[in-house]
Amino acid sequence: MAVSLVEQQKANWETAAKNFRAINHIRTKSFDFGHFQIHIQHNPERIRSSAAKTDAKSIAARPCFLCLENLPPEQRGIIFQDKYLILTNPYPIFPKHLTISKLEHTPQEILLHLDDMLNLSQSLPDFTVFYNGPRCGASAPDHFHFQAGNNEFLPVSKEFEILEKEHSKILFQNRNLKIISVENYLRRFVAIISSDKNQMLEKFELIYQYLSVYSEEEPMMNVLCNYENNRYRLIIFPRNVQHPSHFHKKGDERIVVGPASVELGGMLVLPREEDINKITKKEIAEIYDEVSITNKNFEILINRIKTK
């Protein structure tokens, strides 16, 4: 269904066709960090997201590009559960890249929509469904949406098994559910793995509440979701800041990067060629460390999960 939509749009919408052709030829680099890798993708079209202005004034000044009345005439979609429209993302990172927007214009708020995310992942087993928080890479924080990309494209998907076996701590486990934490990965995350959707929702809400103590708004996070072998896997990347210090620097020291779920998943997207030329493992480590939850707050989160 979703794959056919992407192919139809590539065949009938020149903007999508041009940009999907382009990702077959874009420049990439990989950096080895031992038990994991960080891939770099030079993708000029993603400047729209990496440098998007998401303050209230900027959002109010532009039409919402996810509302039905503002979609390009060539764009087609698939209705999901009478609540969402599955669309081809015309500015792709993945070979198969979807945007899944709510039909209703309502802001990003994951707690109210996690059940939908799990349902989507079950209906799109070949895809990783992901959520960017309103201050964590969402270029349209005013209109609720997920995105999805084909499985195994993000490094974390390929690395998860070894991370779970050799580089994680079990925080909670029963017959149907397990919660783990991973720290030695440049970024810190918590994962919930279960065949029981109700338990997934319950545990996610607890983690959400624990993280809420650091913010009056939605706690900063990026979330990745898969469904495989009758199990859901939810990876939660708690965040510290929206942009690393490199984004705000001037001149040659600046690196234009807007870390979101794709970046936390191990694919660092850089829209400027000069940035992919100069970036080193040092800058990569600094970028991830600055945007991820701090060690102190992550330790507090882990202890709360263990205690409860």
CSV table of C-alpha atoms in Angstrom, one decimal:
chain,number,residue,atom,x,y,z
A,1,MET,CA,0.0,0.0,0.0
A,2,ALA,CA,2.5,2.6,1.2
A,3,VAL,CA,5.2,1.4,-1.2
A,4,SER,CA,2.8,1.6,-4.1
A,5,LEU,CA,2.0,5.2,-3.1
A,6,VAL,CA,5.6,6.2,-3.2
A,7,GLU,CA,6.1,4.6,-6.6
A,8,GLN,CA,2.9,6.3,-7.9
A,9,GLN,CA,4.1,9.7,-6.7
A,10,LYS,CA,7.6,9.2,-8.2
A,11,ALA,CA,5.9,8.4,-11.5
A,12,ASN,CA,3.4,11.3,-11.5
A,13,TRP,CA,4.8,14.2,-9.4
A,14,GLU,CA,8.0,15.8,-10.8
A,15,THR,CA,9.1,17.3,-7.5
A,16,ALA,CA,9.0,13.9,-5.7
A,17,ALA,CA,10.5,12.1,-8.7
A,18,LYS,CA,13.5,14.6,-8.9
A,19,ASN,CA,14.3,14.4,-5.2
A,20,PHE,CA,14.0,10.6,-5.0
A,21,ARG,CA,16.3,10.3,-8.0
A,22,ALA,CA,18.7,12.7,-6.3
A,23,ILE,CA,19.0,10.6,-3.1
A,24,ASN,CA,20.4,7.7,-5.2
A,25,HIS,CA,23.4,9.9,-6.0
A,26,ILE,CA,24.0,12.0,-2.9
A,27,ARG,CA,27.2,11.9,-1.1
A,28,THR,CA,27.5,9.9,2.1
A,29,LYS,CA,30.2,9.2,4.7
A,30,SER,CA,30.5,6.8,7.6
A,31,PHE,CA,32.3,7.1,10.9
A,32,ASP,CA,33.1,4.0,13.0
A,33,PHE,CA,32.7,4.3,16.8
A,34,GLY,CA,33.5,0.6,17.5
A,35,HIS,CA,30.2,-1.2,18.2
A,36,PHE,CA,28.2,1.4,16.2
A,37,GLN,CA,28.5,3.7,13.2
A,38,ILE,CA,27.3,7.2,12.4
A,39,HIS,CA,26.4,7.8,8.8
A,40,ILE,CA,26.5,11.3,7.2
A,41,GLN,CA,24.2,12.2,4.3
A,42,HIS,CA,24.7,15.4,2.3
A,43,ASN,CA,21.1,16.3,1.3
A,44,PRO,CA,20.6,19.9,0.1
A,45,GLU,CA,16.8,19.6,0.0
A,46,ARG,CA,16.6,19.0,3.7
A,47,ILE,CA,17.7,22.6,4.4
A,48,ARG,CA,13.9,23.2,4.8
A,49,SER,CA,13.9,21.0,7.9
A,50,SER,CA,17.4,21.5,9.3
A,51,ALA,CA,17.1,25.3,9.3
A,52,ALA,CA,13.3,25.6,9.7
A,53,LYS,CA,12.0,28.4,11.8
A,54,THR,CA,9.6,26.9,14.3
A,55,ASP,CA,9.0,29.8,16.6
A,56,ALA,CA,5.4,30.9,17.1
A,57,LYS,CA,5.7,34.0,15.0
A,58,SER,CA,7.2,32.2,12.0
A,59,ILE,CA,4.6,29.4,12.2
A,60,ALA,CA,1.8,32.0,12.4
A,61,ALA,CA,3.1,33.8,9.3
A,62,ARG,CA,3.0,30.8,7.0
A,63,PRO,CA,0.2,28.5,5.7
A,64,CYS,CA,0.3,25.0,7.2
A,65,PHE,CA,1.8,22.8,4.5
A,66,LEU,CA,0.2,19.7,6.0
A,67,CYS,CA,-3.4,20.9,5.9
A,68,LEU,CA,-5.4,19.4,3.1
A,69,GLU,CA,-6.2,22.7,1.4
A,70,ASN,CA,-2.5,23.5,1.1
A,71,LEU,CA,-1.2,20.3,-0.3
A,72,PRO,CA,0.2,20.4,-3.8
A,73,PRO,CA,-2.3,19.4,-6.5
A,74,GLU,CA,-0.1,16.5,-7.6
A,75,GLN,CA,0.1,15.0,-4.1
A,76,ARG,CA,-2.0,11.9,-3.3
A,77,GLY,CA,-2.5,10.1,-0.1
A,78,ILE,CA,-4.1,7.1,1.7
A,79,ILE,CA,-6.5,7.6,4.6
A,80,PHE,CA,-5.6,5.6,7.7
A,81,GLN,CA,-8.2,4.9,10.4
A,82,ASP,CA,-10.2,8.0,9.3
A,83,LYS,CA,-7.7,10.1,11.2
A,84,TYR,CA,-4.5,10.3,9.2
A,85,LEU,CA,-3.4,10.9,5.6
A,86,ILE,CA,-0.4,8.8,4.5
A,87,LEU,CA,1.7,10.9,2.1
A,88,THR,CA,4.9,10.5,0.1
A,89,ASN,CA,7.5,12.9,1.5
A,90,PRO,CA,8.7,14.9,-1.5
A,91,TYR,CA,12.0,15.8,0.2
A,92,PRO,CA,13.2,12.3,1.2
A,93,ILE,CA,16.0,11.0,3.3
A,94,PHE,CA,14.9,7.3,2.9
A,95,PRO,CA,14.5,5.4,-0.4
A,96,LYS,CA,10.9,5.1,0.8
A,97,HIS,CA,9.9,8.1,2.9
A,98,LEU,CA,6.4,8.9,4.2
A,99,THR,CA,4.8,11.7,6.1
A,100,ILE,CA,1.6,10.6,8.0
A,101,SER,CA,-0.3,13.7,9.0
A,102,LYS,CA,-3.5,14.0,11.0
A,103,LEU,CA,-6.5,15.2,9.1
A,104,GLU,CA,-7.3,17.6,11.9
A,105,HIS,CA,-5.0,20.6,12.4
A,106,THR,CA,-3.7,19.9,16.0
A,107,PRO,CA,-0.2,20.3,17.5
A,108,GLN,CA,2.5,17.7,18.0
A,109,GLU,CA,1.6,15.9,21.2
A,110,ILE,CA,2.8,12.3,21.4
A,111,LEU,CA,1.0,11.1,24.6
A,112,LEU,CA,-2.4,11.5,22.9
A,113,HIS,CA,-1.3,9.7,19.8
A,114,LEU,CA,1.0,6.9,20.9
A,115,ASP,CA,-1.7,4.3,20.4
A,116,ASP,CA,-2.0,5.5,16.7
A,117,MET,CA,1.8,5.2,16.4
A,118,LEU,CA,1.7,1.5,17.5
A,119,ASN,CA,-1.2,0.8,15.1
A,120,LEU,CA,0.7,2.5,12.3
A,121,SER,CA,3.8,0.4,12.9
A,122,GLN,CA,1.7,-2.8,12.8
A,123,SER,CA,0.1,-1.7,9.6
A,124,LEU,CA,3.5,-0.7,8.1
A,125,PRO,CA,5.8,-3.6,9.1
A,126,ASP,CA,8.4,-2.7,6.4
A,127,PHE,CA,8.8,0.8,7.9
A,128,THR,CA,10.1,2.5,11.0
A,129,VAL,CA,7.6,5.0,12.2
A,130,PHE,CA,9.0,8.0,14.0
A,131,TYR,CA,7.9,11.1,15.9
A,132,ASN,CA,9.7,14.4,16.3
A,133,GLY,CA,8.7,16.5,19.2
A,134,PRO,CA,7.8,20.2,18.7
A,135,ARG,CA,11.3,21.3,19.8
A,136,CYS,CA,13.0,18.2,18.6
A,137,GLY,CA,13.2,18.5,14.8
A,138,ALA,CA,9.5,18.8,13.8
A,139,SER,CA,9.3,21.4,11.0
A,140,ALA,CA,5.5,21.6,11.4
A,141,PRO,CA,5.0,21.5,15.2
A,142,ASP,CA,1.6,23.1,14.7
A,143,HIS,CA,0.2,20.1,12.8
A,144,PHE,CA,0.4,16.6,14.3
A,145,HIS,CA,2.3,14.1,12.1
A,146,PHE,CA,4.6,11.1,12.1
A,147,GLN,CA,7.1,10.1,9.5
A,148,ALA,CA,8.2,6.7,8.3
A,149,GLY,CA,11.1,5.3,6.4
A,150,ASN,CA,12.0,1.8,5.2
A,151,ASN,CA,13.4,-0.5,7.9
A,152,GLU,CA,17.2,-1.1,8.2
A,153,PHE,CA,18.0,2.3,6.7
A,154,LEU,CA,18.8,3.8,10.1
A,155,PRO,CA,21.9,2.4,11.8
A,156,VAL,CA,20.1,2.0,15.1
A,157,SER,CA,17.8,-0.6,13.4
A,158,LYS,CA,20.7,-2.7,12.4
A,159,GLU,CA,22.6,-2.2,15.6
A,160,PHE,CA,19.7,-2.7,18.1
A,161,GLU,CA,20.2,-6.4,18.6
A,162,ILE,CA,23.9,-6.1,19.6
A,163,LEU,CA,23.0,-3.1,21.7
A,164,GLU,CA,20.3,-5.0,23.5
A,165,LYS,CA,22.5,-8.0,24.1
A,166,GLU,CA,25.9,-6.4,25.0
A,167,HIS,CA,25.5,-2.7,25.8
A,168,SER,CA,22.2,-2.3,27.6
A,169,LYS,CA,20.8,-2.4,31.2
A,170,ILE,CA,17.5,-4.2,31.9
A,171,LEU,CA,15.4,-1.7,33.9
A,172,PHE,CA,12.2,-3.7,34.0
A,173,GLN,CA,11.0,-7.1,32.7
A,174,ASN,CA,8.0,-9.3,33.0
A,175,ARG,CA,6.7,-12.1,30.8
A,176,ASN,CA,5.4,-9.8,28.0
A,177,LEU,CA,7.5,-6.6,28.3
A,178,LYS,CA,11.1,-5.4,28.7
A,179,ILE,CA,12.5,-2.0,29.3
A,180,ILE,CA,16.2,-1.4,28.6
A,181,SER,CA,18.5,1.6,28.7
A,182,VAL,CA,21.6,2.3,26.5
A,183,GLU,CA,24.2,4.9,27.3
A,184,ASN,CA,27.4,4.0,25.4
A,185,TYR,CA,26.1,5.2,22.1
A,186,LEU,CA,26.9,8.9,21.9
A,187,ARG,CA,23.2,9.4,22.6
A,188,ARG,CA,21.2,7.9,25.5
A,189,PHE,CA,17.9,6.1,25.0
A,190,VAL,CA,15.3,3.9,26.6
A,191,ALA,CA,13.6,1.2,24.7
A,192,ILE,CA,10.3,-0.7,25.5
A,193,ILE,CA,9.8,-4.1,23.8
A,194,SER,CA,6.5,-5.9,24.1
A,195,SER,CA,3.8,-7.9,22.4
A,196,ASP,CA,1.2,-6.3,24.7
A,197,LYS,CA,0.1,-2.9,23.3
A,198,ASN,CA,-1.7,-1.9,26.6
A,199,GLN,CA,1.4,-2.5,28.6
A,200,MET,CA,3.4,-0.5,26.1
A,201,LEU,CA,1.1,2.5,26.5
A,202,GLU,CA,1.1,2.2,30.3
A,203,LYS,CA,4.9,2.1,30.5
A,204,PHE,CA,5.4,4.9,27.9
A,205,GLU,CA,3.1,7.2,29.9
A,206,LEU,CA,5.1,6.6,33.1
A,207,ILE,CA,8.3,7.5,31.3
A,208,TYR,CA,6.6,10.5,29.8
A,209,GLN,CA,5.6,11.6,33.3
A,210,TYR,CA,9.1,11.1,34.6
A,211,LEU,CA,10.5,13.3,31.9
A,212,SER,CA,7.9,16.0,32.3
A,213,VAL,CA,9.5,17.2,35.5
A,214,TYR,CA,12.1,19.0,33.3
A,215,SER,CA,9.6,21.0,31.3
A,216,GLU,CA,6.2,22.7,31.5
A,217,GLU,CA,5.6,21.7,27.9
A,218,GLU,CA,5.8,18.3,26.3
A,219,PRO,CA,9.1,16.7,27.4
A,220,MET,CA,11.7,16.9,24.6
A,221,MET,CA,12.0,13.6,22.8
A,222,ASN,CA,12.3,11.7,19.6
A,223,VAL,CA,10.6,8.3,19.3
A,224,LEU,CA,11.1,5.5,16.8
A,225,CYS,CA,8.7,2.6,16.5
A,226,ASN,CA,8.8,-0.9,14.8
A,227,TYR,CA,6.6,-3.9,14.7
A,228,GLU,CA,8.3,-7.2,14.0
A,229,ASN,CA,7.8,-10.8,15.0
A,230,ASN,CA,4.5,-9.9,16.8
A,231,ARG,CA,6.4,-7.4,19.0
A,232,TYR,CA,6.4,-3.6,19.2
A,233,ARG,CA,9.7,-1.9,19.8
A,234,LEU,CA,9.7,1.7,21.0
A,235,ILE,CA,13.0,3.6,21.2
A,236,ILE,CA,12.7,6.9,23.2
A,237,PHE,CA,15.5,9.4,22.9
A,238,PRO,CA,15.1,12.1,25.6
A,239,ARG,CA,16.5,15.4,24.6
A,240,ASN,CA,18.3,18.3,26.3
A,241,VAL,CA,18.2,21.1,23.6
A,242,GLN,CA,16.8,21.6,20.1
A,243,HIS,CA,20.1,22.6,18.4
A,244,PRO,CA,23.7,21.9,19.3
A,245,SER,CA,26.1,24.9,19.8
A,246,HIS,CA,27.6,24.2,16.3
A,247,PHE,CA,24.3,25.3,14.7
A,248,HIS,CA,24.6,28.8,16.3
A,249,LYS,CA,28.3,29.4,15.5
A,250,LYS,CA,29.4,31.9,12.9
A,251,GLY,CA,31.6,31.5,9.8
A,252,ASP,CA,33.6,28.3,9.2
A,253,GLU,CA,32.8,26.9,12.7
A,254,ARG,CA,29.1,26.7,11.9
A,255,ILE,CA,27.5,23.3,11.1
A,256,VAL,CA,23.9,23.5,9.9
A,257,VAL,CA,22.2,20.5,11.6
A,258,GLY,CA,18.8,20.1,13.1
A,259,PRO,CA,18.9,16.8,15.0
A,260,ALA,CA,15.6,14.9,14.8
A,261,SER,CA,14.6,11.2,14.9
A,262,VAL,CA,16.7,10.3,11.8
A,263,GLU,CA,19.8,11.9,13.4
A,264,LEU,CA,19.2,10.2,16.7
A,265,GLY,CA,18.8,7.0,14.8
A,266,GLY,CA,22.4,7.4,13.5
A,267,MET,CA,21.9,9.2,10.1
A,268,LEU,CA,23.3,12.7,10.4
A,269,VAL,CA,21.7,14.8,7.6
A,270,LEU,CA,23.8,17.8,6.5
A,271,PRO,CA,22.3,20.1,3.8
A,272,ARG,CA,25.5,22.0,3.2
A,273,GLU,CA,28.4,20.5,1.3
A,274,GLU,CA,31.0,22.4,3.3
A,275,ASP,CA,29.7,20.8,6.5
A,276,ILE,CA,30.1,17.2,5.3
A,277,ASN,CA,33.7,18.2,4.1
A,278,LYS,CA,34.8,19.4,7.5
A,279,ILE,CA,32.9,17.4,10.1
A,280,THR,CA,35.0,15.0,12.2
A,281,LYS,CA,34.3,12.4,15.0
A,282,LYS,CA,34.9,15.2,17.5
A,283,GLU,CA,32.1,17.4,16.2
A,284,ILE,CA,29.8,14.4,15.8
A,285,ALA,CA,30.3,13.4,19.4
A,286,GLU,CA,29.8,17.0,20.6
A,287,ILE,CA,26.5,17.3,18.6
A,288,TYR,CA,25.0,14.2,20.0
A,289,ASP,CA,26.1,14.9,23.6
A,290,GLU,CA,24.7,18.4,23.5
A,291,VAL,CA,21.2,17.5,22.2
A,292,SER,CA,20.8,14.3,24.2
A,293,ILE,CA,19.5,14.2,27.8
A,294,THR,CA,22.3,14.9,30.3
A,295,ASN,CA,24.0,12.1,32.1
A,296,LYS,CA,22.6,13.3,35.4
A,297,ASN,CA,19.0,13.5,34.2
A,298,PHE,CA,19.3,10.2,32.4
A,299,GLU,CA,20.5,8.5,35.6
A,300,ILE,CA,17.5,10.0,37.5
A,301,LEU,CA,15.1,8.6,34.8
A,302,ILE,CA,16.7,5.2,34.9
A,303,ASN,CA,16.4,5.0,38.7
A,304,ARG,CA,12.7,6.0,38.6
A,305,ILE,CA,12.0,3.3,36.0
A,306,LYS,CA,13.8,0.7,38.1
A,307,THR,CA,12.0,1.8,41.3
A,308,LYS,CA,8.5,1.7,39.8
